PDB file of C-alpha atoms and ligand atoms in Angstrom:
ATOM      1  CA  MET D   1     -29.829 -66.363 -78.991  1.00 94.00           C
ATOM      2  CA  ILE D   2     -28.873 -66.857 -75.418  1.00 98.00           C
ATOM      3  CA  GLU D   3     -28.324 -70.882 -74.729  1.00 98.00           C
ATOM      4  CA  LEU D   4     -29.074 -71.983 -71.231  1.00 98.00           C
ATOM      5  CA  PHE D   5     -28.191 -75.697 -69.586  1.00 98.00           C
ATOM      6  CA  THR D   6     -30.310 -75.555 -66.832  1.00 98.00           C
ATOM      7  CA  ALA D   7     -32.381 -78.592 -64.118  1.00 96.00           C
ATOM      8  CA  ASP D   8     -35.711 -78.516 -62.675  1.00 94.00           C
ATOM      9  CA  THR D   9     -33.970 -76.215 -59.405  1.00 96.00           C
ATOM     10  CA  PRO D  10     -34.178 -73.027 -57.991  1.00 97.00           C
ATOM     11  CA  ASN D  11     -30.216 -72.477 -59.287  1.00 98.00           C
ATOM     12  CA  GLY D  12     -32.023 -73.318 -62.142  1.00 98.00           C
ATOM     13  CA  TRP D  13     -35.016 -71.524 -62.253  1.00 98.00           C
ATOM     14  CA  LYS D  14     -33.295 -68.425 -61.563  1.00 98.00           C
ATOM     15  CA  ALA D  15     -31.824 -67.980 -64.532  1.00 98.00           C
ATOM     16  CA  SER D  16     -34.678 -69.296 -66.679  1.00 98.00           C
ATOM     17  CA  ILE D  17     -36.869 -66.967 -64.852  1.00 98.00           C
ATOM     18  CA  THR D  18     -35.062 -64.055 -65.544  1.00 98.00           C
ATOM     19  CA  LEU D  19     -34.655 -64.808 -69.682  1.00 98.00           C
ATOM     20  CA  GLU D  20     -38.607 -65.517 -69.046  1.00 98.00           C
ATOM     21  CA  GLU D  21     -38.703 -61.485 -67.763  1.00 98.00           C
ATOM     22  CA  MET D  22     -36.346 -60.110 -69.626  1.00 98.00           C
ATOM     23  CA  GLU D  23     -38.079 -61.472 -72.790  1.00 98.00           C
ATOM     24  CA  LEU D  24     -34.501 -62.595 -74.423  1.00 98.00           C
ATOM     25  CA  LEU D  25     -34.952 -65.724 -77.532  1.00 97.00           C
ATOM     26  CA  TYR D  26     -33.537 -68.573 -75.934  1.00 98.00           C
ATOM     27  CA  THR D  27     -33.027 -72.501 -75.843  1.00 98.00           C
ATOM     28  CA  TYR D  28     -33.067 -75.009 -72.999  1.00 98.00           C
ATOM     29  CA  ARG D  29     -30.717 -77.653 -72.743  1.00 98.00           C
ATOM     30  CA  HIS D  30     -32.049 -80.349 -69.332  1.00 97.00           C
ATOM     31  CA  ILE D  31     -28.626 -81.443 -67.551  1.00 97.00           C
ATOM     32  CA  LYS D  32     -29.481 -84.701 -66.190  1.00 94.00           C
ATOM     33  CA  LEU D  33     -27.923 -83.813 -62.811  1.00 94.00           C
ATOM     34  CA  SER D  34     -28.646 -87.610 -61.503  1.00 91.00           C
ATOM     35  CA  GLU D  35     -27.025 -88.974 -64.638  1.00 92.00           C
ATOM     36  CA  GLY D  36     -24.167 -86.976 -63.811  1.00 95.00           C
ATOM     37  CA  GLU D  37     -24.051 -85.047 -66.909  1.00 97.00           C
ATOM     38  CA  GLN D  38     -22.743 -81.696 -64.831  1.00 98.00           C
ATOM     39  CA  LYS D  39     -19.888 -83.425 -64.029  1.00 98.00           C
ATOM     40  CA  GLN D  40     -19.071 -84.446 -68.111  1.00 98.00           C
ATOM     41  CA  GLU D  41     -15.775 -82.916 -69.316  1.00 98.00           C
ATOM     42  CA  TRP D  42     -17.250 -80.603 -72.044  1.00 98.00           C
ATOM     43  CA  TYR D  43     -20.216 -79.081 -69.648  1.00 98.00           C
ATOM     44  CA  VAL D  44     -16.813 -78.183 -66.960  1.00 98.00           C
ATOM     45  CA  LYS D  45     -15.073 -77.061 -69.590  1.00 98.00           C
ATOM     46  CA  LEU D  46     -18.481 -74.369 -69.518  1.00 98.00           C
ATOM     47  CA  ASN D  47     -18.934 -74.449 -65.730  1.00 98.00           C
ATOM     48  CA  PRO D  48     -15.562 -75.113 -63.714  1.00 98.00           C
ATOM     49  CA  ASN D  49     -17.492 -75.994 -60.797  1.00 98.00           C
ATOM     50  CA  GLY D  50     -19.756 -78.681 -62.596  1.00 98.00           C
ATOM     51  CA  ARG D  51     -23.251 -77.160 -61.573  1.00 98.00           C
ATOM     52  CA  ILE D  52     -26.430 -75.855 -63.360  1.00 98.00           C
ATOM     53  CA  PRO D  53     -27.107 -73.368 -64.625  1.00 98.00           C
ATOM     54  CA  THR D  54     -24.425 -71.939 -67.271  1.00 98.00           C
ATOM     55  CA  ILE D  55     -25.280 -69.824 -70.615  1.00 98.00           C
ATOM     56  CA  ILE D  56     -23.369 -69.335 -73.747  1.00 98.00           C
ATOM     57  CA  ASP D  57     -24.534 -65.949 -75.291  1.00 98.00           C
ATOM     58  CA  HIS D  58     -24.350 -66.274 -78.708  1.00 98.00           C
ATOM     59  CA  ASP D  59     -25.006 -62.911 -79.799  1.00 97.00           C
ATOM     60  CA  ASN D  60     -21.804 -61.869 -77.943  1.00 98.00           C
ATOM     61  CA  ASP D  61     -18.972 -64.074 -78.905  1.00 98.00           C
ATOM     62  CA  ASP D  62     -20.338 -67.334 -77.668  1.00 98.00           C
ATOM     63  CA  PHE D  63     -19.696 -65.647 -73.879  1.00 98.00           C
ATOM     64  CA  VAL D  64     -19.768 -68.127 -71.535  1.00 98.00           C
ATOM     65  CA  VAL D  65     -21.347 -67.479 -67.611  1.00 99.00           C
ATOM     66  CA  PHE D  66     -21.335 -69.521 -65.044  1.00 98.00           C
ATOM     67  CA  GLU D  67     -22.497 -69.012 -61.592  1.00 98.00           C
ATOM     68  CA  SER D  68     -26.448 -68.271 -61.078  1.00 98.00           C
ATOM     69  CA  GLY D  69     -26.105 -65.117 -59.450  1.00 98.00           C
ATOM     70  CA  ALA D  70     -23.464 -63.591 -61.950  1.00 98.00           C
ATOM     71  CA  ILE D  71     -25.942 -64.634 -65.136  1.00 99.00           C
ATOM     72  CA  LEU D  72     -28.581 -62.829 -63.490  1.00 98.00           C
ATOM     73  CA  ILE D  73     -26.347 -59.443 -63.600  1.00 98.00           C
ATOM     74  CA  TYR D  74     -24.630 -60.187 -66.597  1.00 98.00           C
ATOM     75  CA  LEU D  75     -28.761 -60.878 -67.966  1.00 98.00           C
ATOM     76  CA  ALA D  76     -29.601 -57.174 -66.555  1.00 98.00           C
ATOM     77  CA  GLU D  77     -26.907 -54.886 -67.553  1.00 98.00           C
ATOM     78  CA  LYS D  78     -27.175 -56.689 -71.444  1.00 98.00           C
ATOM     79  CA  THR D  79     -30.928 -56.176 -71.370  1.00 98.00           C
ATOM     80  CA  GLY D  80     -31.251 -52.801 -69.157  1.00 98.00           C
ATOM     81  CA  LYS D  81     -34.312 -54.382 -67.513  1.00 98.00           C
ATOM     82  CA  PHE D  82     -34.867 -55.684 -63.679  1.00 98.00           C
ATOM     83  CA  MET D  83     -31.322 -53.879 -62.137  1.00 98.00           C
ATOM     84  CA  PRO D  84     -31.023 -49.691 -62.570  1.00 98.00           C
ATOM     85  CA  SER D  85     -27.449 -48.483 -63.595  1.00 96.00           C
ATOM     86  CA  ASP D  86     -27.600 -45.567 -60.891  1.00 98.00           C
ATOM     87  CA  VAL D  87     -24.357 -46.623 -58.603  1.00 98.00           C
ATOM     88  CA  LYS D  88     -26.802 -46.990 -55.465  1.00 98.00           C
ATOM     89  CA  GLY D  89     -29.413 -48.562 -56.854  1.00 98.00           C
ATOM     90  CA  ARG D  90     -27.601 -51.275 -58.344  1.00 98.00           C
ATOM     91  CA  SER D  91     -25.704 -52.185 -55.035  1.00 98.00           C
ATOM     92  CA  LEU D  92     -29.108 -52.346 -53.679  1.00 98.00           C
ATOM     93  CA  VAL D  93     -29.872 -55.042 -55.873  1.00 98.00           C
ATOM     94  CA  ILE D  94     -26.755 -56.759 -56.102  1.00 98.00           C
ATOM     95  CA  GLN D  95     -26.829 -56.784 -51.928  1.00 98.00           C
ATOM     96  CA  TRP D  96     -30.447 -58.588 -51.619  1.00 98.00           C
ATOM     97  CA  LEU D  97     -28.512 -61.010 -54.467  1.00 99.00           C
ATOM     98  CA  MET D  98     -25.449 -61.286 -52.409  1.00 98.00           C
ATOM     99  CA  PHE D  99     -27.858 -61.927 -49.508  1.00 98.00           C
ATOM    100  CA  GLN D 100     -29.061 -65.394 -51.377  1.00 98.00           C
ATOM    101  CA  MET D 101     -26.130 -66.489 -52.920  1.00 98.00           C
ATOM    102  CA  GLY D 102     -24.657 -66.505 -49.643  1.00 98.00           C
ATOM    103  CA  ASN D 103     -26.985 -67.030 -47.558  1.00 98.00           C
ATOM    104  CA  VAL D 104     -30.340 -68.593 -48.502  1.00 98.00           C
ATOM    105  CA  GLY D 105     -29.732 -70.519 -51.367  1.00 98.00           C
ATOM    106  CA  PRO D 106     -26.784 -72.694 -48.875  1.00 98.00           C
ATOM    107  CA  MET D 107     -28.713 -72.838 -45.522  1.00 98.00           C
ATOM    108  CA  MET D 108     -31.655 -73.854 -47.688  1.00 98.00           C
ATOM    109  CA  GLY D 109     -30.026 -76.344 -49.383  1.00 98.00           C
ATOM    110  CA  GLN D 110     -28.788 -77.809 -46.421  1.00 98.00           C
ATOM    111  CA  ALA D 111     -32.223 -78.542 -44.805  1.00 98.00           C
ATOM    112  CA  ASN D 112     -33.054 -79.714 -47.904  1.00 97.00           C
ATOM    113  CA  VAL D 113     -30.396 -82.126 -48.091  1.00 98.00           C
ATOM    114  CA  PHE D 114     -30.400 -82.977 -44.243  1.00 98.00           C
ATOM    115  CA  TYR D 115     -34.653 -83.095 -43.395  1.00 98.00           C
ATOM    116  CA  ARG D 116     -34.949 -84.700 -46.619  1.00 96.00           C
ATOM    117  CA  TYR D 117     -32.509 -86.528 -48.459  1.00 96.00           C
ATOM    118  CA  ALA D 118     -30.094 -87.786 -45.678  1.00 96.00           C
ATOM    119  CA  PRO D 119     -30.367 -91.258 -45.492  1.00 94.00           C
ATOM    120  CA  GLU D 120     -29.661 -90.807 -41.972  1.00 95.00           C
ATOM    121  CA  LYS D 121     -31.671 -88.387 -39.393  1.00 95.00           C
ATOM    122  CA  ILE D 122     -28.712 -85.685 -37.658  1.00 98.00           C
ATOM    123  CA  PRO D 123     -31.409 -84.117 -35.818  1.00 98.00           C
ATOM    124  CA  TYR D 124     -28.224 -81.302 -34.879  1.00 98.00           C
ATOM    125  CA  ALA D 125     -27.726 -80.861 -38.380  1.00 98.00           C
ATOM    126  CA  ILE D 126     -31.659 -80.804 -39.402  1.00 98.00           C
ATOM    127  CA  GLY D 127     -32.133 -78.122 -36.805  1.00 98.00           C
ATOM    128  CA  ARG D 128     -29.409 -76.373 -37.638  1.00 98.00           C
ATOM    129  CA  TYR D 129     -30.137 -75.654 -40.683  1.00 98.00           C
ATOM    130  CA  GLN D 130     -33.988 -75.101 -40.523  1.00 98.00           C
ATOM    131  CA  ARG D 131     -33.722 -72.431 -37.540  1.00 98.00           C
ATOM    132  CA  GLU D 132     -30.641 -71.197 -40.036  1.00 98.00           C
ATOM    133  CA  SER D 133     -32.808 -70.596 -43.194  1.00 98.00           C
ATOM    134  CA  ARG D 134     -36.175 -69.440 -40.659  1.00 98.00           C
ATOM    135  CA  ARG D 135     -34.005 -66.339 -39.289  1.00 98.00           C
ATOM    136  CA  LEU D 136     -32.821 -65.901 -43.179  1.00 99.00           C
ATOM    137  CA  LEU D 137     -36.597 -65.833 -44.008  1.00 99.00           C
ATOM    138  CA  GLU D 138     -37.529 -63.400 -41.318  1.00 98.00           C
ATOM    139  CA  VAL D 139     -35.172 -60.976 -42.579  1.00 98.00           C
ATOM    140  CA  LEU D 140     -36.421 -60.828 -45.682  1.00 98.00           C
ATOM    141  CA  ASP D 141     -39.833 -60.802 -43.924  1.00 98.00           C
ATOM    142  CA  ARG D 142     -38.665 -57.401 -41.984  1.00 98.00           C
ATOM    143  CA  ARG D 143     -37.555 -55.508 -45.444  1.00 98.00           C
ATOM    144  CA  LEU D 144     -41.001 -56.657 -47.093  1.00 98.00           C
ATOM    145  CA  HIS D 145     -42.922 -55.180 -44.162  1.00 98.00           C
ATOM    146  CA  GLU D 146     -41.089 -51.802 -45.377  1.00 95.00           C
ATOM    147  CA  HIS D 147     -40.662 -52.402 -49.036  1.00 98.00           C
ATOM    148  CA  GLU D 148     -42.557 -53.801 -51.417  1.00 98.00           C
ATOM    149  CA  TYR D 149     -39.832 -55.376 -53.157  1.00 98.00           C
ATOM    150  CA  LEU D 150     -36.361 -56.436 -51.311  1.00 98.00           C
ATOM    151  CA  ALA D 151     -34.399 -53.198 -53.749  1.00 98.00           C
ATOM    152  CA  GLY D 152     -36.754 -50.360 -55.064  1.00 92.00           C
ATOM    153  CA  ASN D 153     -38.729 -52.430 -58.393  1.00 98.00           C
ATOM    154  CA  TYR D 154     -39.099 -55.788 -58.648  1.00 98.00           C
ATOM    155  CA  SER D 155     -35.595 -56.428 -60.185  1.00 98.00           C
ATOM    156  CA  ILE D 156     -33.480 -59.906 -60.482  1.00 99.00           C
ATOM    157  CA  ALA D 157     -32.544 -59.876 -56.373  1.00 99.00           C
ATOM    158  CA  ASP D 158     -36.526 -60.823 -56.303  1.00 99.00           C
ATOM    159  CA  ILE D 159     -36.090 -63.249 -58.594  1.00 99.00           C
ATOM    160  CA  ALA D 160     -33.173 -65.054 -56.972  1.00 99.00           C
ATOM    161  CA  ASN D 161     -34.281 -65.364 -53.836  1.00 98.00           C
ATOM    162  CA  TRP D 162     -38.393 -66.033 -54.800  1.00 98.00           C
ATOM    163  CA  SER D 163     -36.661 -69.391 -56.567  1.00 98.00           C
ATOM    164  CA  TRP D 164     -35.207 -69.961 -53.257  1.00 98.00           C
ATOM    165  CA  ALA D 165     -37.885 -69.174 -50.429  1.00 98.00           C
ATOM    166  CA  ARG D 166     -40.800 -70.960 -52.242  1.00 98.00           C
ATOM    167  CA  GLY D 167     -39.581 -74.359 -51.512  1.00 97.00           C
ATOM    168  CA  TYR D 168     -39.375 -73.651 -47.546  1.00 98.00           C
ATOM    169  CA  GLU D 169     -41.778 -76.191 -47.222  1.00 97.00           C
ATOM    170  CA  TRP D 170     -39.342 -78.933 -48.437  1.00 96.00           C
ATOM    171  CA  GLY D 171     -36.651 -77.857 -46.349  1.00 97.00           C
ATOM    172  CA  GLY D 172     -39.087 -78.400 -43.194  1.00 98.00           C
ATOM    173  CA  ILE D 173     -39.419 -74.586 -42.670  1.00 98.00           C
ATOM    174  CA  ASP D 174     -42.014 -72.916 -41.228  1.00 97.00           C
ATOM    175  CA  ILE D 175     -42.813 -69.682 -41.908  1.00 98.00           C
ATOM    176  CA  ASP D 176     -46.088 -69.002 -39.388  1.00 98.00           C
ATOM    177  CA  GLY D 177     -46.213 -65.457 -38.923  1.00 98.00           C
ATOM    178  CA  LEU D 178     -43.989 -64.257 -41.785  1.00 98.00           C
ATOM    179  CA  ASP D 179     -47.344 -62.578 -43.698  1.00 98.00           C
ATOM    180  CA  ASN D 180     -44.748 -59.769 -45.944  1.00 98.00           C
ATOM    181  CA  LEU D 181     -42.967 -62.959 -46.720  1.00 98.00           C
ATOM    182  CA  LYS D 182     -46.045 -64.614 -47.674  1.00 98.00           C
ATOM    183  CA  ARG D 183     -47.549 -61.660 -49.556  1.00 98.00           C
ATOM    184  CA  TRP D 184     -44.030 -61.204 -51.680  1.00 98.00           C
ATOM    185  CA  LEU D 185     -43.777 -64.985 -52.773  1.00 98.00           C
ATOM    186  CA  ASP D 186     -47.890 -64.993 -53.624  1.00 98.00           C
ATOM    187  CA  THR D 187     -47.178 -61.925 -55.794  1.00 98.00           C
ATOM    188  CA  ILE D 188     -44.316 -63.327 -57.532  1.00 98.00           C
ATOM    189  CA  ALA D 189     -46.023 -66.351 -58.265  1.00 98.00           C
ATOM    190  CA  ALA D 190     -48.930 -64.892 -60.104  1.00 98.00           C
ATOM    191  CA  ARG D 191     -46.282 -63.609 -62.387  1.00 98.00           C
ATOM    192  CA  PRO D 192     -46.599 -64.875 -65.869  1.00 98.00           C
ATOM    193  CA  ALA D 193     -42.929 -64.754 -66.646  1.00 98.00           C
ATOM    194  CA  VAL D 194     -42.258 -66.474 -63.668  1.00 98.00           C
ATOM    195  CA  GLN D 195     -44.512 -69.313 -64.209  1.00 98.00           C
ATOM    196  CA  ARG D 196     -43.152 -70.077 -67.526  1.00 98.00           C
ATOM    197  CA  GLY D 197     -39.714 -69.952 -66.374  1.00 98.00           C
ATOM    198  CA  ARG D 198     -40.729 -72.258 -63.398  1.00 97.00           C
ATOM    199  CA  ALA D 199     -41.794 -74.702 -66.187  1.00 96.00           C
ATOM    200  CA  VAL D 200     -38.223 -74.949 -67.865  1.00 96.00           C
ATOM    201  CA  PRO D 201     -37.342 -77.736 -68.126  1.00 95.00           C
ATOM    202  CA  PRO D 202     -40.274 -79.725 -67.445  1.00 92.00           C
ATOM    203  CA  PRO D 203     -40.366 -81.488 -64.273  1.00 86.00           C
ATOM    204  CA  THR D 204     -38.870 -85.198 -64.660  1.00 80.00           C
ATOM    205  CA  ASP D 205     -36.665 -86.072 -61.984  1.00 75.00           C
ATOM    206  CA  LEU D 206     -35.548 -83.540 -59.093  1.00 79.00           C
ATOM    207  CA  GLY D 207     -38.712 -80.905 -59.779  1.00 78.00           C
ATOM    208  CA  ASP D 208     -41.999 -81.006 -58.281  1.00 78.00           C
ATOM    209  CA  THR D 209     -43.541 -84.030 -60.564  1.00 78.00           C
ATOM    210  CA  GLY D 210     -45.943 -84.269 -57.821  1.00 79.00           C
ATOM    211  CA  ASN D 211     -44.173 -87.618 -56.880  1.00 87.00           C
ATOM    212  CA  ARG D 212     -41.758 -86.848 -53.524  1.00 90.00           C
ATOM    213  CA  ASN D 213     -39.659 -90.320 -53.528  1.00 90.00           C
ATOM    214  CA  ARG D 214     -39.011 -89.161 -56.696  1.00 90.00           C
ATOM    215  CA  THR D 215     -37.531 -86.347 -56.027  1.00 92.00           C
ATOM    216  CA  ILE D 216     -36.198 -88.122 -52.876  1.00 94.00           C
ATOM    217  CA  GLU D 217     -34.213 -90.390 -54.947  1.00 92.00           C
ATOM    218  CA  ALA D 218     -33.006 -88.700 -57.475  1.00 92.00           C
ATOM    219  CA  ALA D 219     -31.402 -85.690 -55.264  1.00 94.00           C
ATOM    220  CA  ARG D 220     -29.915 -88.775 -53.255  1.00 94.00           C
ATOM    221  CA  LYS D 221     -28.235 -90.276 -56.750  1.00 93.00           C
ATOM    222  CA  ILE D 222     -26.724 -86.451 -56.780  1.00 94.00           C
ATOM    223  CA  LEU D 223     -25.037 -86.354 -53.664  1.00 95.00           C
ATOM    224  CA  ALA D 224     -23.947 -89.625 -53.376  1.00 91.00           C
TER     225      ALA D 224
HETATM  226  N1  GSH R   1     -23.629 -71.465 -56.674  1.00 74.82           N
HETATM  227  C1  GSH R   1     -24.106 -71.881 -57.735  1.00 74.82           C
HETATM  228  C2  GSH R   1     -24.888 -73.156 -57.180  1.00 74.82           C
HETATM  229  C3  GSH R   1     -25.406 -74.443 -58.390  1.00 74.82           C
HETATM  230  C4  GSH R   1     -25.183 -75.430 -58.312  1.00 74.82           C
HETATM  231  O1  GSH R   1     -25.700 -75.859 -56.445  1.00 74.82           O
HETATM  232  N2  GSH R   1     -26.715 -75.970 -58.648  1.00 74.82           N
HETATM  233  C5  GSH R   1     -26.959 -76.959 -57.927  1.00 74.82           C
HETATM  234  C6  GSH R   1     -28.446 -77.649 -58.799  1.00 74.82           C
HETATM  235  S1  GSH R   1     -29.527 -76.468 -57.920  1.00 74.82           S
HETATM  236  C7  GSH R   1     -26.453 -78.219 -59.047  1.00 74.82           C
HETATM  237  O2  GSH R   1     -26.356 -78.153 -60.376  1.00 74.82           O
HETATM  238  N3  GSH R   1     -26.351 -79.800 -58.284  1.00 74.82           N
HETATM  239  C8  GSH R   1     -25.449 -80.838 -59.082  1.00 74.82           C
HETATM  240  C9  GSH R   1     -24.489 -81.022 -58.091  1.00 74.82           C
HETATM  241  O3  GSH R   1     -24.591 -80.948 -56.853  1.00 74.82           O
HETATM  242  O4  GSH R   1     -23.680 -82.270 -58.689  1.00 74.82           O
HETATM  243  C10 GSH R   1     -24.560 -71.168 -58.304  1.00 74.82           C
HETATM  244  O5  GSH R   1     -25.914 -70.028 -57.669  1.00 74.82           O
HETATM  245  O6  GSH R   1     -25.098 -71.159 -60.066  1.00 74.82           O
END
């Protein structure tokens, strides 16, 4: 049994969607980010960075994994699913996974911060992160012009990038003209396991509660 520590945010969904896609048995604990639970001593012992997600694999000597990209690779290697084992196929998946970890997540995250959450609107910062996010989504769009998925068959690289790219509107990033990206966003959104994973945990503060002010308030508490 896997135990997942998560919240209703893109990095959390990456883990819950992957667990659902792989049909792994898991339990989850919702870490209340706006209450600072991720910074409590017991949790920082599991995740030195004090962020979600984290997993404990109780079937593998209670092995702990933090950092969402590392969690996805661990689960793919454990199950043999959603990442090929040949050197080139595996490398392709890791390349597109790293593209998300090092680029799409950080830039779109900052677009959210400066466009939505910052009490002070700084046009230079908003413009910088929105332009950079758009450029990264164009990179995905070009890749998806040639390929149905990012790295061969549907893989953990798609799950990771999708979990962030789907939130373009929240960061004020327009995807006009990115038709390959739109097609891929819709195809993945329609997968039942993705829908189940997106519902873990049910939205309470940060996630898509339908109440945008509540999300902004919760995010501001974390950033303070
Ligand atoms: N690189 C980390 C980033 C994790 C991360 O930033 N998680 C956010 C939620 S999406 C978080 O826990 N934020 C709480 C905080 O900043 O205190 C990963 O991919 O696991």
